[in-house]
Coordinates of C-alpha atoms in Angstrom, one line a residue:
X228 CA -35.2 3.1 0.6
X229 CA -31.6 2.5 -1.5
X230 CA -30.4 6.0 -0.1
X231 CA -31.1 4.9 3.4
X232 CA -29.6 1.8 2.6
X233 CA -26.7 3.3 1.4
X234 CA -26.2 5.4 4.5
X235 CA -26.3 2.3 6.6
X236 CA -24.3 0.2 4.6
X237 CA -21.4 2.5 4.4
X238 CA -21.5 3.7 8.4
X239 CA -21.1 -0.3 9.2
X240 CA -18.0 -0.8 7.1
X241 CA -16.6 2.1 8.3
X242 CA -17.3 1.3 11.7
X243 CA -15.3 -2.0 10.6
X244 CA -11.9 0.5 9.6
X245 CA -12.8 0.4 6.1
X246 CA -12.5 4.1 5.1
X247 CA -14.3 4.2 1.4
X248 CA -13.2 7.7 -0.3
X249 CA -15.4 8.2 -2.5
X250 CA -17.1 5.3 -2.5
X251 CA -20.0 6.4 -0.3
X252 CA -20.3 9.2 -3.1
X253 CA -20.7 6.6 -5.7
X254 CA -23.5 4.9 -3.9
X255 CA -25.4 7.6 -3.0
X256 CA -25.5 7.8 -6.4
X257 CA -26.4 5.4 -7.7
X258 CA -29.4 5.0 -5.3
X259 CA -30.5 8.2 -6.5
X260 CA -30.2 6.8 -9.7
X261 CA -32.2 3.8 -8.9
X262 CA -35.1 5.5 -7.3
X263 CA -35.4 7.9 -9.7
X264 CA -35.6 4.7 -12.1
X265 CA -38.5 3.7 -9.4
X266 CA -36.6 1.0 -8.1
X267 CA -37.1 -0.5 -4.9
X268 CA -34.5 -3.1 -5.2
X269 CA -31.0 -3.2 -6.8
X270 CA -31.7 -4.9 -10.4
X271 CA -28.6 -5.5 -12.5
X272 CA -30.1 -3.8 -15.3
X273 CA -30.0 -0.2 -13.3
X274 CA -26.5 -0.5 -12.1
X275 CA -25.3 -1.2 -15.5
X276 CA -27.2 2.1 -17.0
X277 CA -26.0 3.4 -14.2
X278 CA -22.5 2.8 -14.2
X279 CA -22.1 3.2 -18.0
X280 CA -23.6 6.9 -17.4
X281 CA -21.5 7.6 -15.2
X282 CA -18.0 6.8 -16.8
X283 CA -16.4 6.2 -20.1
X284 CA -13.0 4.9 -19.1
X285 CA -13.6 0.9 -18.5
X286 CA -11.5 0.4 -15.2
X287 CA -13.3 2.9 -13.9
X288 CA -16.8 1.2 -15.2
X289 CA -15.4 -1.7 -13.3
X290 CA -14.7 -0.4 -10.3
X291 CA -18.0 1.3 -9.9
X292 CA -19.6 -1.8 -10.5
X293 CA -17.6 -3.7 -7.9
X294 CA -18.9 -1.3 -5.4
X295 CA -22.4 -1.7 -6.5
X296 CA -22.1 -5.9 -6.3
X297 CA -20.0 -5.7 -2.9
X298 CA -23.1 -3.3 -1.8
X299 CA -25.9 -5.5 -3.4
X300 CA -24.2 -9.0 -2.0
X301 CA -25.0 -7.5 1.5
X302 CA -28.4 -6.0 1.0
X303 CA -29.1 -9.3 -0.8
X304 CA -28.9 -11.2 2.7
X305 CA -31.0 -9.5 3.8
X306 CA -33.7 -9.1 1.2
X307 CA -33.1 -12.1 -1.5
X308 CA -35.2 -9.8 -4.1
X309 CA -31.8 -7.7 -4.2
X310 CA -29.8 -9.0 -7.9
X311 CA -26.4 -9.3 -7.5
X312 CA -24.9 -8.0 -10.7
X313 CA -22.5 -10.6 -12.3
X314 CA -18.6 -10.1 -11.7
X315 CA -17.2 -10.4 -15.6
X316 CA -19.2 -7.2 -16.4
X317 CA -16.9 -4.5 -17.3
X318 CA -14.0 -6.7 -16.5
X319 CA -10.9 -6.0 -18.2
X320 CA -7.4 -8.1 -17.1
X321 CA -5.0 -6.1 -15.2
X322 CA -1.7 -7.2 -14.5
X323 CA 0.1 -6.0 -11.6
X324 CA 3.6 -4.7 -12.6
X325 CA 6.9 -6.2 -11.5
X326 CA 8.8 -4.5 -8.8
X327 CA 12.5 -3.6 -9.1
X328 CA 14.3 -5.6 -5.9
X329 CA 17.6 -3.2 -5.1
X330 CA 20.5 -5.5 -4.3
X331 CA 22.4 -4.6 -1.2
X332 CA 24.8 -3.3 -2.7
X333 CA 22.4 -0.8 -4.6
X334 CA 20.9 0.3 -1.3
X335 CA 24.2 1.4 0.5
X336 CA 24.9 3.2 -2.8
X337 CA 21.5 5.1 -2.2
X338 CA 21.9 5.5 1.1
X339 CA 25.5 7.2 0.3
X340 CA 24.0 9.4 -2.5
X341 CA 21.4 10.8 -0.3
X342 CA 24.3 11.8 2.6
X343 CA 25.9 13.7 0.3
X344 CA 23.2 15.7 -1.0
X345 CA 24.0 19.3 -0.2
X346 CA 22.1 21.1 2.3
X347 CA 20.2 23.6 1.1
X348 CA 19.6 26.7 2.8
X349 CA 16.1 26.2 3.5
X350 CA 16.3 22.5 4.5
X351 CA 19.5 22.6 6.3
X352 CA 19.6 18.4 6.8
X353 CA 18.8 17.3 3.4
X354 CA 20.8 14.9 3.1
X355 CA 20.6 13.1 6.8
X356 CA 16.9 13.6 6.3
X357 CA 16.6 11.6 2.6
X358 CA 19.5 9.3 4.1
X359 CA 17.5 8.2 7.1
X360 CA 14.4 7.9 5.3
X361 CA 15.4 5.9 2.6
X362 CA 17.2 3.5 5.2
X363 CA 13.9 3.0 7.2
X364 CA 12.0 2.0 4.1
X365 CA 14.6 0.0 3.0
X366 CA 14.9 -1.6 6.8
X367 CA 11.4 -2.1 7.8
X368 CA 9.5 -2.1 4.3
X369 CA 7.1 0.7 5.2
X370 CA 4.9 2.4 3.0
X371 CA 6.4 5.9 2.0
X372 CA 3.1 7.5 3.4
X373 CA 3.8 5.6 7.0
X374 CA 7.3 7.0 7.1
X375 CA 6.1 10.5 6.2
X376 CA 3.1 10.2 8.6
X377 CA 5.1 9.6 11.2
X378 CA 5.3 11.8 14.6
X379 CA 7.7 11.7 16.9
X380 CA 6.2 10.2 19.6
X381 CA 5.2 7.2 17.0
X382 CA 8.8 6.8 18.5
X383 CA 8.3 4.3 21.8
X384 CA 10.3 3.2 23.6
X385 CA 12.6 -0.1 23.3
X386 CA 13.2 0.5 19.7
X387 CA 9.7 0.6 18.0
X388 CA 7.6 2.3 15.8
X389 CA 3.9 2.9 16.0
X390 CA 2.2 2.9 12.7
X391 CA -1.1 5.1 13.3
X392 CA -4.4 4.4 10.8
X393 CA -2.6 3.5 7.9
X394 CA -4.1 1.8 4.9
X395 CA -7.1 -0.3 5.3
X396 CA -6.9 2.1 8.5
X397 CA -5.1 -0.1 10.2
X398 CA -2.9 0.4 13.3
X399 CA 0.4 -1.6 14.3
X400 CA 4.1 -1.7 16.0
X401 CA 6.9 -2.1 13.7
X402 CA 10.0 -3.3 15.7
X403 CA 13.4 -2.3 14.8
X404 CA 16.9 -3.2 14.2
X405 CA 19.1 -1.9 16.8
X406 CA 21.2 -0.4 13.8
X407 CA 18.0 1.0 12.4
X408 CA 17.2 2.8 16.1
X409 CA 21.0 4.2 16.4
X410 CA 20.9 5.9 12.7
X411 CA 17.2 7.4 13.7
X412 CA 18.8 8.5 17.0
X413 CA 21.6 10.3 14.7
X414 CA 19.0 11.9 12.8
X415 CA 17.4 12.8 15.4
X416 CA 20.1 15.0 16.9
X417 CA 20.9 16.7 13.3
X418 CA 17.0 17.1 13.2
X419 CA 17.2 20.0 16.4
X420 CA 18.9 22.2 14.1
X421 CA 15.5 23.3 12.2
X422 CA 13.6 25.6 13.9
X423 CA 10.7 23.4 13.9
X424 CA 6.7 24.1 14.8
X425 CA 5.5 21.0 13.8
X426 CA 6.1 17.3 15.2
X427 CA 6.3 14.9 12.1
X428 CA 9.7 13.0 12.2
X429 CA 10.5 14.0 8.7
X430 CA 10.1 18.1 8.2
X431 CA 9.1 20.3 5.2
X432 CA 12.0 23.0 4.4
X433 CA 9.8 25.5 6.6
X434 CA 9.4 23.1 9.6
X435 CA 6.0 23.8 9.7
X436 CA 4.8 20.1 8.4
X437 CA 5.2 16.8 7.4
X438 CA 7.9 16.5 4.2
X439 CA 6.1 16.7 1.2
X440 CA 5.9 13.6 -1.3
X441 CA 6.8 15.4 -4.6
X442 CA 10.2 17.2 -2.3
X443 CA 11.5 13.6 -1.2
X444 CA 10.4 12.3 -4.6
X445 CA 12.7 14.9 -6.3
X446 CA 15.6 14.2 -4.0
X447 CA 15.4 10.3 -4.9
X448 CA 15.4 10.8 -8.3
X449 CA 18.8 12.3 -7.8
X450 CA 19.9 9.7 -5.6
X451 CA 19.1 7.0 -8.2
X452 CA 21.1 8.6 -10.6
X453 CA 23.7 9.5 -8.1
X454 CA 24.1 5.9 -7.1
X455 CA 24.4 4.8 -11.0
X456 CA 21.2 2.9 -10.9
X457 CA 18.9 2.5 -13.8
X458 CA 16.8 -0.1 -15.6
X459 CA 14.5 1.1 -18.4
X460 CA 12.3 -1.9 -17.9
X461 CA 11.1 -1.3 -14.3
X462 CA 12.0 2.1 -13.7
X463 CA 13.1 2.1 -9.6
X464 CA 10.4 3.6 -7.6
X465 CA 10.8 4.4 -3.4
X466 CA 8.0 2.5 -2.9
X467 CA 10.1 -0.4 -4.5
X468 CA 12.3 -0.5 -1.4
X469 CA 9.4 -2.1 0.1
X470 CA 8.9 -4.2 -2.2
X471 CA 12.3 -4.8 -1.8
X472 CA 12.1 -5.7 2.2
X473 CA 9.4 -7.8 1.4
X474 CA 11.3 -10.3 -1.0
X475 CA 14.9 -10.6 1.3
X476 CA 12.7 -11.7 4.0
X477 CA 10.4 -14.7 2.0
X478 CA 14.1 -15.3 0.4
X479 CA 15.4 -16.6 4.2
X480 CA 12.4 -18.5 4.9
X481 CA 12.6 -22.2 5.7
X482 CA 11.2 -24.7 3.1
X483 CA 9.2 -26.9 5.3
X484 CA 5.5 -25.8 5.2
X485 CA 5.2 -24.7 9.1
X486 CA 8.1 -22.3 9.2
X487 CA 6.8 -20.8 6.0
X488 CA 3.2 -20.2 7.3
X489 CA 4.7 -19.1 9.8
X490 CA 6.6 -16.3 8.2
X491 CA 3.7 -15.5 5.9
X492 CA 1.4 -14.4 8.9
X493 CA 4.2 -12.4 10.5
X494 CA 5.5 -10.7 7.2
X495 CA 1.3 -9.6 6.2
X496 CA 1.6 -8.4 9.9
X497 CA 4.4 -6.7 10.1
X498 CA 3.8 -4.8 6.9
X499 CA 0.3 -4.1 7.7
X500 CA -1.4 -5.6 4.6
X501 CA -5.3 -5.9 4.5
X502 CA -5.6 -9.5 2.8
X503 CA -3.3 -12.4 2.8
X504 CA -2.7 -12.3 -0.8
X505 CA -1.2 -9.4 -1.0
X506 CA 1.7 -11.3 0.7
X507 CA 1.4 -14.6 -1.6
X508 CA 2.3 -11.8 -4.4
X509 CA 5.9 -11.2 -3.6
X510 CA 5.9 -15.2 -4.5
X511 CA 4.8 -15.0 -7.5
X512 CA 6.7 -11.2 -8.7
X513 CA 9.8 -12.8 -8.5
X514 CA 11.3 -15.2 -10.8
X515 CA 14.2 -16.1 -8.3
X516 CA 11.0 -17.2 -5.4
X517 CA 9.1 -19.0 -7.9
X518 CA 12.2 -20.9 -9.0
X519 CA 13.1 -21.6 -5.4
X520 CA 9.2 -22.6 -4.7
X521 CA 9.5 -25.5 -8.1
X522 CA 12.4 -27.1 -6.6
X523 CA 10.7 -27.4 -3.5
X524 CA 8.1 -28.9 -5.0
X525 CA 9.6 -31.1 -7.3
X526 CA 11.8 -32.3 -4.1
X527 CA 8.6 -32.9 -2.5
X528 CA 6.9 -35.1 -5.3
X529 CA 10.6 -37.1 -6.0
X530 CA 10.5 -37.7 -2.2
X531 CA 6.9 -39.0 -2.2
X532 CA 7.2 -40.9 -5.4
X533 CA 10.0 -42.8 -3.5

């Protein structure tokens, strides 16, 4: 009965774009678990065996047991014999780290590093390649993956980009800077001198496939140092650079309360996040917003206090 349930549960969210890696793994077993306990219904008591027989290492206790309560909260509307295993078990605080936000000064310096990386033999444009790519993350705040993933006819027309089942497996159109499409047409044009089989935007050495993350990863690392920057506290990552994108855009936002809602829904749209939060974040990760957001605030009660 829990298998089956299972099976069901995890075709409807996927049917909803969620994709669940090895999630649906998880739950299968742990059905299996339950009905060889000879239980018909999810009792907190099971997932708890369960989930501690499974794994040692607590974050991963926890996120087992997420699964199992986000699985029993919708069998239990269903059935209200299902026990919805309370949230504080296995919890353990986690603290997302702060991001390091390039300057853009620090940028063009990255952006120069990477033009003069030599061309290598087997990857004769290097350095147009790592160049252009770190200048679309750094333009449009995509995920590395997204830039990577893309194909060249992601490439429409009028300047914009089609982001195809990305996280959350969600789909969307990125529009960009005319500056942005004239450096992509550049590379572009450098880009027929591989011999390429393959259509990604962004070429292994071989040209048979997409540009491996641990290759472009290597080639930053020398960039960084190349452009003199270096902060022991938050090392820079690439995916910083959307981080990055993120915060210059909530940093020109109006302070009245429509033009910033208004901004919030088109930032979480246009970089593609799955929950409005993850938006709110960038707020909160930066001392300079917070700071900007307490002197609105204290404007706003000295005005009302009037």
């Amino acid at each position: 009965m829990l298998t089956a349930a299972a099976c069901r549960y995890i075709e409807l969210r996927r049917s909803l774009g969620f994709k669940l890696h090895r999630v649906d793994k998880h739950l299968a077993a742990f059905a299996q678990y339950a009905q060889d306990n000879g239980d018909t219904h999810i009792r907190t008591q099971t997932a708890v065996a369960w989930v501690r027989s499974v794994s040692e290492r607590q974050r991963s206790r926890l996120d087992r047991m997420q699964e199992v309560r986000i699985f029993a909260r919708f069998l239990q509307a269903e059935d209200p014999e299902h026990e919805v295993p309370p949230s504080h078990l296995f919890y353990q605080p986690r603290s997302r780290p702060a991001p390091y936000i390039y300057t853009p000064d620090e940028v063009r310096r990255l952006i120069e590093a990477a033009r003069g990386l030599s061309s290598l033999r087997a990857h004769p444009i290097r350095g147009p390649l790592c160049a252009t790519l770190i200048g679309l993350l750094a333009s449009t705040g995509l995920r590395v993956s997204e830039a990577l993933n893309l194909r060249l006819g992601d490439l429409l027309p009028g300047g914009v980009l089609r982001i195809r089942d990305s996280k959350f497996g969600k789909s969307r159109l990125v529009p960009l800077h005319p500056s942005v499409v004239e450096a992509l047409d550049a590379y572009l044009h450098a880009r027929l001198k591989m011999a390429d089989i393959d259509d990604h935007v962004f070429l292994s050495a071989d040209g048979r496939r997409k540009l491996p993350w641990a290759s472009i990863w290597k080639s930053f690392q020398t960039c960084l140092l190349r452009a003199g920057i270096e902060n022991r506290a938050h090392h820079p990552r690439m995916h910083d650079l959307r981080h990055t994108f993120a915060t210059r855009v909530l940093e020109q936002c109006a302070t009245n309360r429509e033009d910033v809602g208004r901004n919030f829904v088109a930032l979480h749209t246009y970089l593609g996040h799955g929950h409005i939060h993850s938006t709110y974040w960038y707020l909160e990760a930066t001392p300079h917003l917070m700071g900007e957001m307490a002197a609105a605030a204290e404007a706003l009660i000295a005005r009302r206090s009037a």
